[in-house]
Amino acid sequence: MTLKTALLSKRVMMGTVLGSSLLLTACQEQSELSTPLQESETNTLGSALVAKLDIVNPSSFKRPDEPIYISYYDLGLSQAAALTVKTAEQVVASQAVDVDSDGELDGVYFIVDLNDKPIEVTITRQSKQPLTKQTKRVQADLAHKEGGEWQPHSRPPKHQIGTGKKEYVGGRFKNVNELTPPAYYTDHSNWIRYEGPGIESDKVGYRFYLDWRNGFDIFGKLTTKPVLHTVGLDGYDSYHDKQDWGMDILKVGHSLGAGGFGLINEDDQLEHVAEVASRTARILDNGDLRASIQIDYQGWTNSYQQQNLTANISMHGGSRLAHVQLSTDKDLPNLVAGVVKHPDTEFIQGDLDAMSNYGYSYIASWGKQSLDKSSLGMAVFFKKGDVIDVRQDKNNYLAVLKPKGHTTQRTDYYFASVWQPESGINDKESFIEYLDQQAQRLTIKPRITLHTTVTAKQTTQKLNAVAAINWARALGDSELQRKTLSYQANGWDVNRKRTPKFEYDIIGLQPYAYYQLGVATNEQVYKDVITQVTGSFIDQQGKISAYKQSNYNIDNIPPGRNLIQLYQDTKQPQYLTAAKALREQLHLQPRTSQGAFWHKNKYQHQVWLDGVYMGMPFLAQYASLFETGHQQQESFAEVVNEFKLTREALRDPKTGLYYHGWDESKQQAWADKQTGVSAEFWGRGMGWLAMAVVDVLDYIPAQNTKQRATLLAIVNELATDIAKVQDAETGTWWQVLDKPSALGNYQESTATAMFAYFYAKALNNGYINIDYKDTALLAYQGLLNQFALVHSDGTVSMTNQCYVAGLGFGRDGSYHYYMSEPVSKNDPKGNGPFILASLEVAKLLTKLD
């Protein structure tokens, strides 16, 4: 018995991969997984243990007070539950939270210190014994006076003289959870304590003016204890001078203050959220670890229109950052976030070039701008892809951001302040180091592997053909319920936050996988997805919407396989017309000097590993069905030549692994100046290649022996070389294939699914030796064990997916780059291969039986 066979037997048949602690009740021997995801099975926990998490610090520096949020949905719980979080048998402070602000608790929140060693966390149902009292590290605060009376304002703001504004005389402050000031309330009305709601951590406090100014102010803190409930009880004087707890440290004036928001109007000027029908502040969360407030601006009249705006602002213990989430009920061309521009301050801007659109950068100011003359730094953090412009005006440093959304427009950013007496940060250089570390923390999230008892009950049952089909059906049904059909023309691309385009994953790969599931199960609902999604982009004349041939983007080609299927099923000519348009694109597609397709017209001279999957399966299928004679043979030759050229350009002869991209001109910043290749072996890049080569073999005729021999040699070569970098313990593959122990690297699910599909299909079709069955089954079991997540309602998720990766436009192809792209779940780039792998593994298991 080989080592891999032994590991496979141990994990697949006994289910010990998750660890004995998770399997107190989950590892019950069953002969098959006939209905793996029934609510009656998944809703009951037979053990106090709910989940186990492995958490790894992806940064080279320590990350103290790292917040971790796990939803009840992901934990397999149908409702909020009292939970205990432990690490190394030490109870960790935790909090039930409502992160989506819908009024319902939706998950558990805790904070850990991440150093250079992984942390193992267990989550259990809370025992009857009371937990050790937790320390309150955050606070949301809102108070107004009662017992006094409103009188005409003795000192109204100049622009509000004669407007009937009032001030409150006498009375005592009363804390409330919600407050809407009357129309006659204005600044310095002495009714709301420190003039608005406040929020604080054990590092810093912020207050938000609940009046026409809408500025954000800072309370510098010299204590870690909550203080906002004690501030301003004697009016507005005491907190302007240093107290034992700290003081008000910022002069806001006519600016946005420290992280406030507004918009750039049609006259290209900053406009505050000033003219509104009403403002309502409310406290949403006020726990020990996380606090949040909401401010609703009803009837905001701005230079574009009248609309409603909602701001949710949250903080967590141990952090100076506040997270601002803005939503509007009507479209706006921009929203802007900024910090006050004081005289003699230094403006600092983070790098916006060397990162992807999902990476965080910042604008900041530094100088002796605190009211006590100490050094103070302020910053706004935002995603590169959200920023329209960075600019300054008389009073502010500003980041102009693009709202995104479907029925609701959303914008989010973070702001922070660093006060020298509290932080010990004494100079600009130390402040920039802080900013860079915070930007990395926002960009690169902790690596979390989650195993739940509910999921283990399913993944540890014996794997057979019926089980594999049911896993495919389960994820397919779950995504139909969640969002699959929203990708139709004029729908909504949830992840990209835009109207869907005619491209490879949402319109191509995922609907294609659904159709194959429909073939395997004989269920029309799955076959119909290509009609409802891909077909929705084709009009009666065969014109493709959201597609532009002149872009020569090879990512637009994969939906063509679905168009061919639609034509075969319906004989409606528009689908063939559209498929012909895609074939014509490939006729005109720019190429390298040797004939390899450029990835896109704007990526000149570049061949990406993704491209063989994007173009070649469609080209081979189209040629086999709609071309004849010399034309057909030329197309088949072109398909095979693309694999040959890709291999010549991208394969590393030492490892057998393929680099992500090649620039024939050797001019790109990511390209090696001698070879033109990029620096790393990206897992999903090789996954695209592996799927492509077994798929095109479906269409190259048996009599084309030389062409098939070329492709089969690549299949066998890949089978050998990919197996060398498979993780022996879990059966999975890594985001960067050859660096499993490198900082921040993680086991990645989309590549694992693609390789499982490759091995299973190659075995089913007799392309590789039967000895690879252990590799294939270990890969598929690893896909389930490490990345499948079963929820209490019976739905399934696929986790730990690299959301996207590319080259150029800030994406430098470095190891750090591949670590910085978001890690997501339930994305079509992973869902499709998961379903396809399940179907091929089912065929393989049927053969082996």
PDB file of C-alpha atoms in Angstrom, residues 490-589:
ATOM      1  CA  ASN A 490     -29.576  43.394 -16.838  1.00  0.00           C
ATOM      2  CA  GLY A 491     -29.334  41.507 -13.538  1.00  0.00           C
ATOM      3  CA  TRP A 492     -26.654  42.006 -10.948  1.00  0.00           C
ATOM      4  CA  ASP A 493     -23.138  40.627 -10.512  1.00  0.00           C
ATOM      5  CA  VAL A 494     -23.029  40.453  -6.721  1.00  0.00           C
ATOM      6  CA  ASN A 495     -19.269  40.149  -6.294  1.00  0.00           C
ATOM      7  CA  ARG A 496     -18.189  42.664  -8.916  1.00  0.00           C
ATOM      8  CA  LYS A 497     -21.007  45.035  -7.910  1.00  0.00           C
ATOM      9  CA  ARG A 498     -22.041  45.798 -11.478  1.00  0.00           C
ATOM     10  CA  THR A 499     -24.419  44.717 -14.229  1.00  0.00           C
ATOM     11  CA  PRO A 500     -23.246  41.343 -15.571  1.00  0.00           C
ATOM     12  CA  LYS A 501     -20.963  41.260 -18.584  1.00  0.00           C
ATOM     13  CA  PHE A 502     -20.777  38.475 -21.123  1.00  0.00           C
ATOM     14  CA  GLU A 503     -17.752  36.702 -19.694  1.00  0.00           C
ATOM     15  CA  TYR A 504     -16.151  33.437 -18.752  1.00  0.00           C
ATOM     16  CA  ASP A 505     -17.348  32.618 -15.246  1.00  0.00           C
ATOM     17  CA  ILE A 506     -20.841  33.896 -14.543  1.00  0.00           C
ATOM     18  CA  ILE A 507     -22.133  33.435 -18.112  1.00  0.00           C
ATOM     19  CA  GLY A 508     -19.812  30.656 -19.251  1.00  0.00           C
ATOM     20  CA  LEU A 509     -18.356  28.202 -16.750  1.00  0.00           C
ATOM     21  CA  GLN A 510     -21.061  28.126 -14.086  1.00  0.00           C
ATOM     22  CA  PRO A 511     -24.066  27.719 -16.436  1.00  0.00           C
ATOM     23  CA  TYR A 512     -22.054  25.094 -18.354  1.00  0.00           C
ATOM     24  CA  ALA A 513     -21.573  23.140 -15.100  1.00  0.00           C
ATOM     25  CA  TYR A 514     -25.294  23.382 -14.340  1.00  0.00           C
ATOM     26  CA  TYR A 515     -26.109  21.934 -17.737  1.00  0.00           C
ATOM     27  CA  GLN A 516     -23.761  18.995 -17.166  1.00  0.00           C
ATOM     28  CA  LEU A 517     -25.451  18.447 -13.804  1.00  0.00           C
ATOM     29  CA  GLY A 518     -28.781  18.400 -15.623  1.00  0.00           C
ATOM     30  CA  VAL A 519     -27.471  15.778 -18.024  1.00  0.00           C
ATOM     31  CA  ALA A 520     -26.196  13.632 -15.146  1.00  0.00           C
ATOM     32  CA  THR A 521     -29.413  13.858 -13.111  1.00  0.00           C
ATOM     33  CA  ASN A 522     -31.913  14.259 -15.957  1.00  0.00           C
ATOM     34  CA  GLU A 523     -33.299  17.329 -14.183  1.00  0.00           C
ATOM     35  CA  GLN A 524     -34.392  20.130 -16.489  1.00  0.00           C
ATOM     36  CA  VAL A 525     -34.081  22.841 -13.847  1.00  0.00           C
ATOM     37  CA  TYR A 526     -30.315  22.614 -14.126  1.00  0.00           C
ATOM     38  CA  LYS A 527     -30.270  22.523 -17.918  1.00  0.00           C
ATOM     39  CA  ASP A 528     -32.468  25.620 -17.994  1.00  0.00           C
ATOM     40  CA  VAL A 529     -29.759  27.756 -16.401  1.00  0.00           C
ATOM     41  CA  ILE A 530     -27.985  28.238 -19.726  1.00  0.00           C
ATOM     42  CA  THR A 531     -31.242  29.504 -21.233  1.00  0.00           C
ATOM     43  CA  GLN A 532     -32.002  31.792 -18.312  1.00  0.00           C
ATOM     44  CA  VAL A 533     -28.479  33.170 -17.929  1.00  0.00           C
ATOM     45  CA  THR A 534     -26.388  32.764 -21.097  1.00  0.00           C
ATOM     46  CA  GLY A 535     -29.386  32.875 -23.409  1.00  0.00           C
ATOM     47  CA  SER A 536     -30.626  36.126 -21.881  1.00  0.00           C
ATOM     48  CA  PHE A 537     -27.712  37.970 -23.532  1.00  0.00           C
ATOM     49  CA  ILE A 538     -28.750  36.981 -27.066  1.00  0.00           C
ATOM     50  CA  ASP A 539     -31.432  38.874 -28.983  1.00  0.00           C
ATOM     51  CA  GLN A 540     -33.501  37.483 -31.856  1.00  0.00           C
ATOM     52  CA  GLN A 541     -30.890  38.590 -34.390  1.00  0.00           C
ATOM     53  CA  GLY A 542     -28.094  36.868 -32.516  1.00  0.00           C
ATOM     54  CA  LYS A 543     -26.504  40.041 -31.183  1.00  0.00           C
ATOM     55  CA  ILE A 544     -24.701  39.593 -27.851  1.00  0.00           C
ATOM     56  CA  SER A 545     -25.356  42.246 -25.220  1.00  0.00           C
ATOM     57  CA  ALA A 546     -22.610  43.441 -22.850  1.00  0.00           C
ATOM     58  CA  TYR A 547     -20.018  42.231 -25.369  1.00  0.00           C
ATOM     59  CA  LYS A 548     -17.645  44.157 -27.633  1.00  0.00           C
ATOM     60  CA  GLN A 549     -15.630  42.204 -30.173  1.00  0.00           C
ATOM     61  CA  SER A 550     -13.036  44.944 -30.615  1.00  0.00           C
ATOM     62  CA  ASN A 551     -11.858  44.373 -27.040  1.00  0.00           C
ATOM     63  CA  TYR A 552     -10.542  41.008 -28.242  1.00  0.00           C
ATOM     64  CA  ASN A 553     -10.917  39.707 -24.729  1.00  0.00           C
ATOM     65  CA  ILE A 554     -10.517  35.946 -24.720  1.00  0.00           C
ATOM     66  CA  ASP A 555     -12.470  35.849 -21.431  1.00  0.00           C
ATOM     67  CA  ASN A 556     -15.587  36.517 -23.547  1.00  0.00           C
ATOM     68  CA  ILE A 557     -15.310  33.205 -25.393  1.00  0.00           C
ATOM     69  CA  PRO A 558     -16.345  30.478 -22.833  1.00  0.00           C
ATOM     70  CA  PRO A 559     -20.092  31.282 -22.988  1.00  0.00           C
ATOM     71  CA  GLY A 560     -19.864  30.101 -26.582  1.00  0.00           C
ATOM     72  CA  ARG A 561     -20.024  26.487 -25.427  1.00  0.00           C
ATOM     73  CA  ASN A 562     -23.421  27.226 -23.895  1.00  0.00           C
ATOM     74  CA  LEU A 563     -24.572  28.950 -27.093  1.00  0.00           C
ATOM     75  CA  ILE A 564     -23.666  25.824 -29.061  1.00  0.00           C
ATOM     76  CA  GLN A 565     -25.668  23.732 -26.599  1.00  0.00           C
ATOM     77  CA  LEU A 566     -28.641  26.079 -26.840  1.00  0.00           C
ATOM     78  CA  TYR A 567     -28.558  25.833 -30.623  1.00  0.00           C
ATOM     79  CA  GLN A 568     -28.363  22.044 -30.493  1.00  0.00           C
ATOM     80  CA  ASP A 569     -31.275  21.860 -28.067  1.00  0.00           C
ATOM     81  CA  THR A 570     -33.557  24.458 -29.688  1.00  0.00           C
ATOM     82  CA  LYS A 571     -32.351  24.866 -33.295  1.00  0.00           C
ATOM     83  CA  GLN A 572     -33.015  28.585 -32.872  1.00  0.00           C
ATOM     84  CA  PRO A 573     -30.666  30.382 -35.277  1.00  0.00           C
ATOM     85  CA  GLN A 574     -29.805  33.331 -33.035  1.00  0.00           C
ATOM     86  CA  TYR A 575     -27.670  31.115 -30.826  1.00  0.00           C
ATOM     87  CA  LEU A 576     -25.618  29.897 -33.769  1.00  0.00           C
ATOM     88  CA  THR A 577     -25.286  33.467 -35.035  1.00  0.00           C
ATOM     89  CA  ALA A 578     -23.899  34.516 -31.661  1.00  0.00           C
ATOM     90  CA  ALA A 579     -21.534  31.545 -31.566  1.00  0.00           C
ATOM     91  CA  LYS A 580     -20.288  32.501 -35.021  1.00  0.00           C
ATOM     92  CA  ALA A 581     -19.527  36.008 -33.745  1.00  0.00           C
ATOM     93  CA  LEU A 582     -17.301  34.511 -31.054  1.00  0.00           C
ATOM     94  CA  ARG A 583     -15.602  32.301 -33.621  1.00  0.00           C
ATOM     95  CA  GLU A 584     -14.983  35.401 -35.713  1.00  0.00           C
ATOM     96  CA  GLN A 585     -13.358  37.082 -32.721  1.00  0.00           C
ATOM     97  CA  LEU A 586     -10.840  34.246 -32.574  1.00  0.00           C
ATOM     98  CA  HIS A 587     -10.133  34.683 -36.297  1.00  0.00           C
ATOM     99  CA  LEU A 588      -9.228  38.318 -35.614  1.00  0.00           C
ATOM    100  CA  GLN A 589      -7.715  37.936 -32.140  1.00  0.00           C
TER     101      GLN A 589
END
